[in-house]
Amino acid sequence: MDPLSSVLDGTDPLSLFAAAADPVTTTSTMDSTRKKRDKDDSSAVGSDFEPWSSKRSEILARYTTTEKLSINLYMGSEKGKAATPGSAVSEKVRTRLEELDDLEEGSQKELLNLTQQDYMNRIEELNQSLKDAWSSDQKVKALKIVIQCSKLLSDTTVIQFYPSKFVLITDILDTFGKLVYERILSMCMDNRASLPDNFSPESVNDTAKETCLNWFFKIASIRELIPRLYVEAAILKCNKFLSKMGISECLPRLTSMIRGIGDPLVAVYARAYLCRVESAGSTVCGDPLVFDAVLSCYRLDFTVYCIPRS
């Protein structure tokens, strides 16, 4: 069950109406979905599927600029950084929420007139800051950095550089997603060496599940749409700890969220990232529920090649 959708009451009335109107069609559609889900992943993506690792380098080499760039660099606040061992749970939660509010209320500094290389260096610094914060157990600071970086994807001022910006920022998102996933995975080990690759949610202990849900709820509290969407997409794979169908259940909601992005270029790249993390999560792309997101992969190439060259 999608951890965020599960807290909502009621069912979509249009879906209920459609099911009541033609139950035979609904049943056959469900059977067709199951058959498609059982197909081999390679047939779902096609023989011409190009992995991200090769596409990434191509984009960075092709989409460059001589124009000046700007960036909002995270300037961390020390407010409420550490809680005393005797603090109540509610006080810890309040402190963490205040830290997130502190970021959104202006704890950032805009850097102007950066060259492309300066911009890339700053992004790499943020990526390293994320790793340092995580290794020093400053999880909230790490989340702040990822939120800050995600916000940069709403800026299309230098449009010919946007594909490369997308690559640089999503590298940070990928780092964050990997750190969260490995952290939760390490909590599942108990007395075992490790969980198998094809583990089931039943083999995940309650502590790991609670930590996983806590991350999803933290991300759901992000106010702005674009960072909330990207950061949740970055940890999409963590749904495997909660439900066998968790990824497939989350994708329709995330796809619907993208429709709220007004800039078509920003929206299509958000869909592309969702497709990429969905593929990494080993969900079969033939599922009709995620067809809307997968279809955007084809739209991405069209959009990228229509971007003016510098």
mmCIF file of C-alpha atoms in Angstrom, residues 73 111 118-132 145 149 172:
data_model
loop_
_atom_site.group_PDB
_atom_site.id
_atom_site.type_symbol
_atom_site.label_atom_id
_atom_site.label_comp_id
_atom_site.label_asym_id
_atom_site.label_seq_id
_atom_site.Cartn_x
_atom_site.Cartn_y
_atom_site.Cartn_z
ATOM 1 C CA LEU A 73 23.651 27.669 -2.103
ATOM 2 C CA LEU A 111 25.294 33.164 -6.056
ATOM 3 C CA ASP A 118 31.847 27.287 -11.298
ATOM 4 C CA TYR A 119 28.273 26.030 -11.285
ATOM 5 C CA MET A 120 29.373 22.423 -11.587
ATOM 6 C CA ASN A 121 31.914 22.900 -8.797
ATOM 7 C CA ARG A 122 29.229 24.313 -6.497
ATOM 8 C CA ILE A 123 26.938 21.387 -7.212
ATOM 9 C CA GLU A 124 29.753 18.955 -6.457
ATOM 10 C CA GLU A 125 30.345 20.793 -3.155
ATOM 11 C CA LEU A 126 26.682 20.294 -2.294
ATOM 12 C CA ASN A 127 26.944 16.610 -3.153
ATOM 13 C CA GLN A 128 29.937 16.272 -0.841
ATOM 14 C CA SER A 129 28.151 18.268 1.877
ATOM 15 C CA LEU A 130 25.262 15.826 1.634
ATOM 16 C CA LYS A 131 27.583 12.859 2.164
ATOM 17 C CA ASP A 132 29.388 14.583 5.046
ATOM 18 C CA ILE A 145 20.515 20.026 0.979
ATOM 19 C CA CYS A 149 19.090 21.271 -4.925
ATOM 20 C CA ILE A 172 22.581 14.386 -5.807
#
